[in-house]
Structure formats: C-alpha cells, structure tokens
Coordinates of C-alpha atoms in Angstrom, one line a residue:
X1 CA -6.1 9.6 14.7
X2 CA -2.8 11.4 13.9
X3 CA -2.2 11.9 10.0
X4 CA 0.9 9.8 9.7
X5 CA 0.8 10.3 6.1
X6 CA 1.4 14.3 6.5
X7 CA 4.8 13.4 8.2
X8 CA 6.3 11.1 5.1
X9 CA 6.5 12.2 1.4
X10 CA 8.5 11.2 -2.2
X11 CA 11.4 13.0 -2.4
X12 CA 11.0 15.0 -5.6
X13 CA 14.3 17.3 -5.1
X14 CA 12.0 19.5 -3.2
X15 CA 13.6 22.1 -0.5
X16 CA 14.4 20.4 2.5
X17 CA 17.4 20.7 5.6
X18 CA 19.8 18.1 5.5
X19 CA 20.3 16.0 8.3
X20 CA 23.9 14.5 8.3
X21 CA 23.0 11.4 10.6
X22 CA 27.3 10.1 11.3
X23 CA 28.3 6.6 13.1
X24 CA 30.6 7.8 16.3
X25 CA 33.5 5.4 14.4
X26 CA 33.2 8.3 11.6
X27 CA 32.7 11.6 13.1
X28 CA 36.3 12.4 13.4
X29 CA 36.8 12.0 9.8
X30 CA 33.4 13.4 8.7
X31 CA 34.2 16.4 10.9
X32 CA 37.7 16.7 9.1
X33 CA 36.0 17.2 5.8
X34 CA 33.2 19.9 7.2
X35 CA 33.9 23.7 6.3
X36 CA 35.4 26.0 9.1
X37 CA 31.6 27.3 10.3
X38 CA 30.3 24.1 10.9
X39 CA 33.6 22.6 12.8
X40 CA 33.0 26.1 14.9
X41 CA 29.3 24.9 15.6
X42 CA 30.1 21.6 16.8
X43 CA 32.5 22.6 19.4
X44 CA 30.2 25.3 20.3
X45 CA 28.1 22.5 20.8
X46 CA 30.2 20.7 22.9
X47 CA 29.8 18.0 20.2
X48 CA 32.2 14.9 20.9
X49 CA 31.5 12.3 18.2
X50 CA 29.3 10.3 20.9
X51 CA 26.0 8.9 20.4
X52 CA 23.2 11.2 21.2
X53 CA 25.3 14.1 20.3
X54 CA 23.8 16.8 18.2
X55 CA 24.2 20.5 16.2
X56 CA 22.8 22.8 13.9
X57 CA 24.9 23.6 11.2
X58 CA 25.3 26.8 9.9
X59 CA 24.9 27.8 6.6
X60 CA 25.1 30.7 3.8
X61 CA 22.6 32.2 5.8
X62 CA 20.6 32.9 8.6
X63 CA 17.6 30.8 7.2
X64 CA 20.4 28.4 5.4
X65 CA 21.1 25.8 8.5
X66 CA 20.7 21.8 8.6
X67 CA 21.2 19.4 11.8
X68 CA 24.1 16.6 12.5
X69 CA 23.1 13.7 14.6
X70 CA 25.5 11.5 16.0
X71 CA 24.1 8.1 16.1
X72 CA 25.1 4.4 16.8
X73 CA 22.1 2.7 16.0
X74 CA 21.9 0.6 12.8
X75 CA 20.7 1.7 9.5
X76 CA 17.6 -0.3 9.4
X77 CA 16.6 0.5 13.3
X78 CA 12.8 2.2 13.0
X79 CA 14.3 4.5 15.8
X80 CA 17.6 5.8 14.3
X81 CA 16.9 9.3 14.0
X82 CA 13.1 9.2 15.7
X83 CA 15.0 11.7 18.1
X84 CA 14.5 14.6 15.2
X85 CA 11.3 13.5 14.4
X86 CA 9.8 15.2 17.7
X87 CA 12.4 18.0 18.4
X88 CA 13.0 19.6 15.0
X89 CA 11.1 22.5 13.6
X90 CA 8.0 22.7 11.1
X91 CA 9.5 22.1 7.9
X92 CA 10.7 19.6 5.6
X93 CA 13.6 17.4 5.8
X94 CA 16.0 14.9 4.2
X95 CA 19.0 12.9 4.7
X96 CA 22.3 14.4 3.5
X97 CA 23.5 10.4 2.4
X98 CA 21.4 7.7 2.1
X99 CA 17.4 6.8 2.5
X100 CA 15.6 6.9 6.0
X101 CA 14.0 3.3 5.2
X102 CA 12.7 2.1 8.1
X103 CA 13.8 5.4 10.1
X104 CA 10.0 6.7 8.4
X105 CA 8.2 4.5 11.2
X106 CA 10.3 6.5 13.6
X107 CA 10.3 9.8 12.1
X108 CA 6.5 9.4 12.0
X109 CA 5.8 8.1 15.6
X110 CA 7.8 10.3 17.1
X111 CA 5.0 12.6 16.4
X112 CA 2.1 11.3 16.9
X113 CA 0.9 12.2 20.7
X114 CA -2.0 10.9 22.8
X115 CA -4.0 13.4 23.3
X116 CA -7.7 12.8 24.7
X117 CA -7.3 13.9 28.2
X118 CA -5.4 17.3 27.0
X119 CA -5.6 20.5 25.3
X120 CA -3.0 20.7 23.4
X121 CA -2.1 23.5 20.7
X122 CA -1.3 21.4 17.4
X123 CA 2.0 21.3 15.5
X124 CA 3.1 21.5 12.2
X125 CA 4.5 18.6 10.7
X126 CA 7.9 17.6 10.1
X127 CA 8.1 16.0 6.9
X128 CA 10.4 13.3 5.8
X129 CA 11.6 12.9 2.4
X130 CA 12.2 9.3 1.0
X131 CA 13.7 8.4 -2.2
X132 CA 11.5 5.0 -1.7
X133 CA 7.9 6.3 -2.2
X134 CA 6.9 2.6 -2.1
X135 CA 7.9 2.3 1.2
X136 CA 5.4 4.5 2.3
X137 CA 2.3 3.4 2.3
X138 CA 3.5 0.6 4.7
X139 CA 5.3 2.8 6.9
X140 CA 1.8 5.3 7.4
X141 CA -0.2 1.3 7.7
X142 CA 2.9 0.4 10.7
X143 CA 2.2 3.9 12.5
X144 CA -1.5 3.9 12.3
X145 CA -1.5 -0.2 13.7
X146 CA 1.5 1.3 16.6
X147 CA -0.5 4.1 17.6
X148 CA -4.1 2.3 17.7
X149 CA -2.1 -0.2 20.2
X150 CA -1.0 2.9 21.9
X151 CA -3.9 5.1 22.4
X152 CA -6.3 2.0 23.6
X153 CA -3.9 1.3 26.3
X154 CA -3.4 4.2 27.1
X155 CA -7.2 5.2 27.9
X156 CA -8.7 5.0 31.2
X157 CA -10.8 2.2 31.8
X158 CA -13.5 4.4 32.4
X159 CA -13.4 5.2 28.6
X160 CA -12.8 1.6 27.7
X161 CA -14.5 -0.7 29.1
X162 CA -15.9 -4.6 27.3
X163 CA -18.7 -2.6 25.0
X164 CA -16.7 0.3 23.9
X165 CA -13.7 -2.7 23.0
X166 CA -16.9 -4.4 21.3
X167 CA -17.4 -0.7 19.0
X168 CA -13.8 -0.1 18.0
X169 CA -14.1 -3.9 16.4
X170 CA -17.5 -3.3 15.0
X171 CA -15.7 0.0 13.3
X172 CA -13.3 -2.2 11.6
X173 CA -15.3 -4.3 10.5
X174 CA -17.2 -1.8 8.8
X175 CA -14.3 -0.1 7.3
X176 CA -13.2 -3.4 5.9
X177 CA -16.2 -4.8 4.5
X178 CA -15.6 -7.8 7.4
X179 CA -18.4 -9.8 9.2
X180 CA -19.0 -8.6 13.1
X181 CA -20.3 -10.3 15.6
X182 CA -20.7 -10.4 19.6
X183 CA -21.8 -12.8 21.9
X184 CA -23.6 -11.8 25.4
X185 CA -25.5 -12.8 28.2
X186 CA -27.3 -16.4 28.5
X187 CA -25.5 -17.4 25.2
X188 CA -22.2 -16.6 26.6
X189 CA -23.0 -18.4 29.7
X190 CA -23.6 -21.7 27.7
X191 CA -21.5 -21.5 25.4
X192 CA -18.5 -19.9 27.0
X193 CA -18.4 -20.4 30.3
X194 CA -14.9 -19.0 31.5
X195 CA -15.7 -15.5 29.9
X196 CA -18.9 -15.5 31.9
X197 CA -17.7 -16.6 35.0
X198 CA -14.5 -13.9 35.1
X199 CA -16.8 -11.3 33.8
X200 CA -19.8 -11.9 36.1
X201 CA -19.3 -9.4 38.5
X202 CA -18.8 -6.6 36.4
X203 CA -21.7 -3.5 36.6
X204 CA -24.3 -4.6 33.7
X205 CA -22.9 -1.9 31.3
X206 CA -19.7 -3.6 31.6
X207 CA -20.9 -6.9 30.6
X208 CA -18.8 -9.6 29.2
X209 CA -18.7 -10.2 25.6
X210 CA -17.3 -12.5 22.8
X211 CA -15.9 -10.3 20.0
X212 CA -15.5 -11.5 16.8
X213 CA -14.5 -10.4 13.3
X214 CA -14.3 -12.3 10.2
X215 CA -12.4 -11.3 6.9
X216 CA -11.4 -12.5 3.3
X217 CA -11.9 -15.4 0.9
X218 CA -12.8 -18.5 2.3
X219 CA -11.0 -20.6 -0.4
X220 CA -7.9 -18.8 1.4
X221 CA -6.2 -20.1 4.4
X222 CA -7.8 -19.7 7.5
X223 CA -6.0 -17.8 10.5
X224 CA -6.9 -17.0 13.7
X225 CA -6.3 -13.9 16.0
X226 CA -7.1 -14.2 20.0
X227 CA -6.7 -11.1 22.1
X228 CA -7.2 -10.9 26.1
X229 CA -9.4 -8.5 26.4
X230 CA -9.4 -7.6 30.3
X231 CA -10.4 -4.1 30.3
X232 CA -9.8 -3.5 34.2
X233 CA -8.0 -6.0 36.7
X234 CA -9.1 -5.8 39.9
X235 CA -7.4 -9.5 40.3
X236 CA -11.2 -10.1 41.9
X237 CA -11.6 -11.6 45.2
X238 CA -7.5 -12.0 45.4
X239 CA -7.3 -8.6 44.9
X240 CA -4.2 -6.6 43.6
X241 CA -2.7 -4.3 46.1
X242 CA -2.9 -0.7 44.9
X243 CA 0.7 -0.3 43.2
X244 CA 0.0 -3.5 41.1
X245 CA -3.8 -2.6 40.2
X246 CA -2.6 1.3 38.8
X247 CA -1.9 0.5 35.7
X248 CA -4.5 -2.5 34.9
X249 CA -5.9 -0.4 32.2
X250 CA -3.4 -2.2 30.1
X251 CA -4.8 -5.3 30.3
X252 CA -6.5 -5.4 27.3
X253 CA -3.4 -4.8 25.9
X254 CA -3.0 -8.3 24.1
X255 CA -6.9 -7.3 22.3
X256 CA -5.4 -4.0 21.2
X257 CA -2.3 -5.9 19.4
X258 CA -4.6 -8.1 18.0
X259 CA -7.2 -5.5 16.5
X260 CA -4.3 -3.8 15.6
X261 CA -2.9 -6.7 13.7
X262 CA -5.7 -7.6 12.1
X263 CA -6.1 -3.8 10.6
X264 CA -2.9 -4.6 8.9
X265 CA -4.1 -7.7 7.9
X266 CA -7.3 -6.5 5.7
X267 CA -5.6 -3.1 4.6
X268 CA -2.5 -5.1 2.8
X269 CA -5.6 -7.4 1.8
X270 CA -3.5 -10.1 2.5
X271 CA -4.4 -13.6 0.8
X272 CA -6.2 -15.2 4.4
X273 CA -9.5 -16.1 5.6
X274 CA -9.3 -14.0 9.1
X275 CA -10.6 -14.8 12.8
X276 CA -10.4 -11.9 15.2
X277 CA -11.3 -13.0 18.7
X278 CA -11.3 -10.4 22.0
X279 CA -13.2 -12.2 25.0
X280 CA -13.7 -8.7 26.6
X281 CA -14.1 -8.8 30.7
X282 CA -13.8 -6.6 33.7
X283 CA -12.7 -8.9 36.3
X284 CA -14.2 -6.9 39.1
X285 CA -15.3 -7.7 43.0
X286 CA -19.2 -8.1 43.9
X287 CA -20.9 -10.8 45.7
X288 CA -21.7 -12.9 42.7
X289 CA -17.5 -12.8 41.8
X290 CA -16.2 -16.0 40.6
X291 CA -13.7 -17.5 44.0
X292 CA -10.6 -19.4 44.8
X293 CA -11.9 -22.7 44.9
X294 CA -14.9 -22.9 42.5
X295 CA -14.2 -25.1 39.6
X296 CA -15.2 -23.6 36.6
X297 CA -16.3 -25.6 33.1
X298 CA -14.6 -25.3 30.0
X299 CA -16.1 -24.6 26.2
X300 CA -14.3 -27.3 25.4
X301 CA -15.4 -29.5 28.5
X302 CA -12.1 -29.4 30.5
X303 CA -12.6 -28.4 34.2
X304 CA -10.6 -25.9 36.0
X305 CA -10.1 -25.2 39.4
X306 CA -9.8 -21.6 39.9
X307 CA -6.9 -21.0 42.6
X308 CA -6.1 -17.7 42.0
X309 CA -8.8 -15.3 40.5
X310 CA -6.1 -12.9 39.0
X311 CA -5.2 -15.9 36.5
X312 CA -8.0 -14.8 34.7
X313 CA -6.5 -13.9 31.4
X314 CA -5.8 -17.4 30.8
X315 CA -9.1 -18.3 31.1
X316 CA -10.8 -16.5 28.5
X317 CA -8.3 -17.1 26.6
X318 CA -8.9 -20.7 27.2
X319 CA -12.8 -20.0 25.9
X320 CA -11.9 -17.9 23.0
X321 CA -9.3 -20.5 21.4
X322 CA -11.5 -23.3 21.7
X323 CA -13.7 -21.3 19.5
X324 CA -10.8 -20.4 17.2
X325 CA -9.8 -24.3 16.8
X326 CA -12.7 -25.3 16.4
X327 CA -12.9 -23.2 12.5
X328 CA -9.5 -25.4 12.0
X329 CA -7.3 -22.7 10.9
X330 CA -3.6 -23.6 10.0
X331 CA -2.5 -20.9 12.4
X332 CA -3.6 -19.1 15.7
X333 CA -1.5 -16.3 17.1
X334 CA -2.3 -15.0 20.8
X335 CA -1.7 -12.0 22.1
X336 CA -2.1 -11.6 26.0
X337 CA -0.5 -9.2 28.9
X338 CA -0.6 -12.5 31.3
X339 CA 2.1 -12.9 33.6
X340 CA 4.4 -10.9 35.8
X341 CA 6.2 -14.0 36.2
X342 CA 7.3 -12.5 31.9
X343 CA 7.9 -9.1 33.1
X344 CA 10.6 -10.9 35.9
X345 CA 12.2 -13.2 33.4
X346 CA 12.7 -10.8 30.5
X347 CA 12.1 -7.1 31.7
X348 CA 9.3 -5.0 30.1
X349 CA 11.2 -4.4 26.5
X350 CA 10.9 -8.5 25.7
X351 CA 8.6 -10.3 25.2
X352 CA 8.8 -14.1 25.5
X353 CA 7.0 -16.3 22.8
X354 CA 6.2 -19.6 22.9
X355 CA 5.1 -21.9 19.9
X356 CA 4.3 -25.8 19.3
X357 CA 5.9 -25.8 16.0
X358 CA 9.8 -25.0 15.2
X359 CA 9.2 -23.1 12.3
X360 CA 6.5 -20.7 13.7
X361 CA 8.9 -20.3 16.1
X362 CA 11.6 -19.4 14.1
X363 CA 9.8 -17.0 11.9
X364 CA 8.5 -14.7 14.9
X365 CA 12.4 -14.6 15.8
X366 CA 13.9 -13.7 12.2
X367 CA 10.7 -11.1 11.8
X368 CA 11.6 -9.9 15.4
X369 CA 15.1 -9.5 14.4
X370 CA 14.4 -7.8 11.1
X371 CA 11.6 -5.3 12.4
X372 CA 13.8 -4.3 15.6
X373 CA 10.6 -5.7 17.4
X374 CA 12.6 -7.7 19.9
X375 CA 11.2 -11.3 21.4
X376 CA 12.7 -14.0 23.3
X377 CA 11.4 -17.7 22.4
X378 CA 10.4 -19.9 26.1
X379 CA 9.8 -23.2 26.2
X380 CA 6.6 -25.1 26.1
X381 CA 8.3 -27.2 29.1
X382 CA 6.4 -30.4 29.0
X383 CA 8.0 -31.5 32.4
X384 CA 6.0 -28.9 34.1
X385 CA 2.5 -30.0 32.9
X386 CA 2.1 -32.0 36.8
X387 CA 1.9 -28.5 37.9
X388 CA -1.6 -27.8 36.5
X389 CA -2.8 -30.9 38.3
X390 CA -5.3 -30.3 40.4
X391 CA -6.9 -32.5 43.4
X392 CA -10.4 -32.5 41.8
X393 CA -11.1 -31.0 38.7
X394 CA -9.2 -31.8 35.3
X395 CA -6.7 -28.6 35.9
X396 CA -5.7 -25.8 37.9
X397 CA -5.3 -22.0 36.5
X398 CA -2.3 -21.0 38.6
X399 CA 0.4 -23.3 40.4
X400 CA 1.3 -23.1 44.1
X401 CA 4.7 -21.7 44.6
X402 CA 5.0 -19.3 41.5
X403 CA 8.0 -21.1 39.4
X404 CA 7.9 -20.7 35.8
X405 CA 5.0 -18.8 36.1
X406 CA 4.7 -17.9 32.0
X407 CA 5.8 -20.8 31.1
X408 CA 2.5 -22.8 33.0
X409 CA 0.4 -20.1 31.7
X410 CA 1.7 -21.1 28.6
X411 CA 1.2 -24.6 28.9
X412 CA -2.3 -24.2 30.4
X413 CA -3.1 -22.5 27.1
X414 CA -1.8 -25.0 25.0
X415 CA -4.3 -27.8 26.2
X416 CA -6.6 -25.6 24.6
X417 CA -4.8 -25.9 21.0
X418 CA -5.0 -28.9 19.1
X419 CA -1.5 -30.3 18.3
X420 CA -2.4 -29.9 14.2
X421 CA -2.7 -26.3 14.8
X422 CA 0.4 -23.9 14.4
X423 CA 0.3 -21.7 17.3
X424 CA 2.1 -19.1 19.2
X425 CA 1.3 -17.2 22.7
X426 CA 3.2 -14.0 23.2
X427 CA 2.7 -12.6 26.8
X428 CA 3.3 -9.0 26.2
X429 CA 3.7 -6.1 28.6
X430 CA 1.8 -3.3 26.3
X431 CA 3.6 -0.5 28.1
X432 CA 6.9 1.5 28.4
X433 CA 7.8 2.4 31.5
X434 CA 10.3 5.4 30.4
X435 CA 10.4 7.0 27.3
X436 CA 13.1 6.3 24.6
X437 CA 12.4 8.2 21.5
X438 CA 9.6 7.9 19.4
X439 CA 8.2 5.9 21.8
X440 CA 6.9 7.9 24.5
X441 CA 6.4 6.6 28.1
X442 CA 2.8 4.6 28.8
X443 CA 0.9 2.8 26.3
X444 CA 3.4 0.5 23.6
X445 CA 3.0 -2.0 20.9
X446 CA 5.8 -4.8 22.1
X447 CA 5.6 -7.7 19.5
X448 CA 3.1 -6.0 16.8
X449 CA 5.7 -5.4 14.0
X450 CA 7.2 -9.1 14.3
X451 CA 4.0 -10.5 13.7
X452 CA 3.1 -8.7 11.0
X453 CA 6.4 -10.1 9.7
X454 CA 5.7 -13.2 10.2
X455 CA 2.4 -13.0 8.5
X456 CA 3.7 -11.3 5.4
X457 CA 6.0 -13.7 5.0
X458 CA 4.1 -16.6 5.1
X459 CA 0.7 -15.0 3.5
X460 CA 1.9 -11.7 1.5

C-alpha cells in the first residue's frame, strides 16, 4: 500500500516551492503584479489565463523557481491542484496564498499508482505542506480507503476471486480487533439460498461465501454495511457478449466500497456497533448453473423467479440484507455495481441513490455535495412494484422490457428491508473510463467519500 502519509506534512516554515494556484477571473491582475522574469515565463509559456494553463516561474536562481497553475475549480474541490501532485518534481511544496485543505486528498492520490502487474522504478515523493496538521490524519485515512477501492477493482479476477475477498476482510478484522466470520458450503445452502444458487457453478476454489465482520460497542448503535461481492460476471447461462464481460472484474466493486468504508469506520473509532456483509460469488457457466426459469427461495422465505441470470447482484444482495435486518440496525447502506440501466441514466461519474427515509436521503446529497463525491437521488417508484410480479413465484429478478431498470432493482431490494430500517442502495459503477487527474483511468471509488460523510455526521 502507497505511503500516503509521506506525501502530506505540517507546515513548519520549512523550504518548499510555491505554487501560485490563480482563478482565470484573476490572472490578468495577478499577472499585472508579477516581476518582469516571471511575466517573460508565462508568455513563453503560451500562458493565457485559462484553466489548465501552467508555468514555472523563474527565480533568483537556477535552483530558485516555483509553478503557477491556472485553475477554475473551487477551493474546497479534493482535485484542484491533483494535476501537480503527479507531474512536479521530488521535493517539497506549498501554496503561495492560502491552505490546500481538501486539495491534500488530491495531491496525495495523484500519486499513488497501481502497480501489481508492473515493474516500475519508484518515485520520490512530492510533499505537501498544510498549515492544518489536523487535517491530516483524515486526509492519509481518505487516500488509503480511495485507493483500497481502487486497487481491488482493479485486480484481475484471477487474483481476486470469493476466498481471497474472504482474506482481505479477515485482515481487517485483525487489524481492528473486529469479529470475522464466513459462511460456506451446506450452511450457506440452507441458510442462504440465493448466494448458493448464483455461486454454484463456480470451480470449488471459487466457492461462494458469506463474509462478515463485526465491530464496536454493542451499547452503541447498530449499522449495517452490504457489499455485492461478484468477483467475475459471466452473466451465467444469459451470457454477456464479450465487450460487456471485459471489464466484469469490477463487480465486486460495491464489496470493495463497503470494506473500504468500514476501514474508515473502525480507524476514526467511530461511536457504532458495525455489520460488514460481502456475499462473495463468481457467477460462472457449468452444468449445475442456476437458469432462466428456476424459481429460487429466499433467506427470508420470498420466492423469486430467476428471468435473467445476469440479475444476479440483486440477489445476493437480497440474502445478505435479510441477514443485516435481521440484527435490527437503525441503518443499512448498500453498495452494489447493479445496473447498466444506472450507467444509461446518469453516465459513469454519478451515481444514483435511492433511500426509504427523506432524511438519509438528504444527508448522502449534502455529504455528496460537500466531499465533491457527486450522487444523484432516484426514486423508490412505488408505481412500478407490478413489474416484479411474476406468474408463479412471489417475484421476479428482472422485468421484461428493460424500463427503469435501477430503479426495479432498487425496488426488488427494498422488499428485503424492513420499512423501520433507514436504508440506502447506491448502484455504483466503480470505474473511470478516462483519466481526469488524480484519478487515473480503471478502478474508482464513486460514492465512498459521501458516505463517510454521512456517517460522520450522524455517528462522529
């Protein structure tokens, strides 16, 4: 794991190169007040005062330089001057006016780089300087959880697969001090039927599993974490074509938010009684696949008739918050990469959540807002609820026709949630599909930072 903390440090009046970080509605009259030299540099530079732009500033001497940065975004974006934080020498920096704040989580992601499948020489750090040493501790906790996300996605499924998801849980729950359990073979097979049944097919050393953590004081209150934990997606016997199935991967993206989340969770030691749960699958094709058609049992004793076996994510899910209800916490928050029918709707940078109470609701969108973590609320529609009907069993998994495909996702979820229960479903893509910077093309963590706000708030 990258050493995020090597990348941030108190500003002590140390040494460091200015960066002059200038609004485009300024750099005329920041330019104006610049000595000769530097007004020289920046039309060398073919600097213009728009966004993006960018110089190094000469100085008494060859050695004696710092960097302008012509930038638009707001002062408390994570990403306002993550450009630097990848492209400027070893060394150490601060801002000529003003604190970097939330620019650390930038600075500091910008980089970190994923490096298992390469060889790689290693760089030195750019280090930050912050006036707000307390800041930092959180900042290094956001990178680390950002990263994690990052880095499990971004591994091949050959690398990370239901058991190896089952030992980076076990790991934190060691570091942590937590209580670890899993939950296998005939047990899951009685017990939880959906994970079994999507999970059958996979090779035996890709065997389905319940994961589950639990944390903190039981006198405090008691919150739950679900995860879809599809390591590969095949879509089983209706099988992906190939373009759809090349990055599926990622589908254990919504577990690696959630492990992620939790990390935060115990390292702030935040005042909760915490339930991580990752139904781990490979939803793979073999003659003892789950099919169209079967009608599968619920833990919690609905049936569902399985028309489409790449709705599978739902259906674990399905398993895994029974469970989670079932310790009546006052809040579970699911994390899942579930629908296309998302991607379509909002595009890959937004994800939509959806809540059965107003003011969960409302505090994912103000932590979403305040984090630059964006989300987009979608309705639990009830009028939609006749499509889950199915001819004979208690439900279907996936509607005819395709329309509002996240939102009946969503509402085939919820009939797993009792209505006392706070709860939100986020239907998360988990990746980038071209780099912006400091954060780097593949693997991302879409929704993580909103809600850690929203925990904070209500538990810090």
């Amino acid at each position: 794991m990258t050493d995020f903390s090597s990348f941030l440090a108190p500003d002590l009046g140390q040494p460091a190169r200015l960066i002059h970080v200038v609004h485009p509605d300024d750099f005329a009259e920041w330019l104006a007040q610049q000595p000769a030299r530097s007004r020289t540099a920046v039309a060398a530079s073919k600097v213009t005062g728009k966004a993006g732009n960018r110089a190094i500033l000469p100085g008494d001497t060859a050695e004696d330089w710092s960097m302008l940065l012509v930038c638009n975004e707001a002062e408390s974006s994570p990403w306002r001057i993550a450009s630097l934080g990848d492209g400027l020498p070893e060394g150490t920096y601060r801002l000529a006016a003003g604190e970097p704040g939330a620019a650390m989580l930038g600075w500091a992601l910008a980089q970190h780089k994923f490096t298992r499948y390469r060889t790689t020489e290693p760089q030195g750090p750019r280090v930050l300087l912050s006036g707000e040493p307390a800041r930092i501790e959180e900042i290094v906790r956001l990178a680390e959880a950002t990263a994690w996300v990052r880095d499990l996605v971004d591994t091949g499924a050959s690398d990370l697969g239901p058991a190896e998801l089952e030992a980076v849980v076990e790991a934190l729950a060691k570091k942590h001090g937590a209580a670890f359990s899993c939950i296998r073979g005939d047990a899951l097979a009685e017990g939880y039927p959906m994970i079994h049944a999507v999970g059958l097919a996979a090779v035996k050393s890709r065997a389905p599993r319940l994961i589950e953590l639990e944390w903190g004081n039981p006198a405090h209150p008691r919150i739950a974490l679900v995860g879809k934990g599809v390591c590969f997606d095949s879509g089983g016997l209706d099988i992906k074509p190939s373009s759809a199935m090349r990055l599926m991967k990622k589908d254990m993206g919504g577990a690696a938010h959630m492990i992620a989340l939790a990390s935060l969770v115990m390292a702030a030691k935040l005042k909760v009684r915490l339930h991580l749960l990752i139904p781990a699958v490979e939803n793979a094709i073999a003659g003892d696949a789950f099919r169209p058609g079967d009608v599968l049992r619920t833990r919690q004793g609905l049936t569902v008739e399985n028309t489409n076996t790449d709705a599978e994510g739902r259906l674990i899910l399905a398993d895994a918050l029974t469970k989670a209800a079932e310790s009546a916490p006052e809040l579970i928050l699911d994390y899942a990469t579930l629908t296309g029918a998302a991607r379509v709707a909002l595009g890959p940078d937004l994800p939509p959540v959806f809540a059965n109470d107003d003011g969960l609701a409302a505090d994912f969108l103000e932590a979403a807002a305040a984090s630059h973590d964006p989300m987009w609320q979608l309705p639990l529609w009830d009028g939609y609820e006749d499509m889950l009907k199915s001819d004979i069993a208690d439900m279907v998994n996936a509607p005819d026709g395709g329309f509002a495909g996240a939102v009946t996702a969503a509402l085939f979820l919820r009939r797993f949630v009792p209505k006392q229960i706070a709860w939100a479903h986020v239907d998360t893509f988990a990746w980038r599909p071209a780099a912006k910077p400091g954060r780097p093309k593949g693997g991302e963590a879409l929704g993580l930072r909103a809600a850690w706000g929203v925990l904070k708030k209500r538990y810090g």
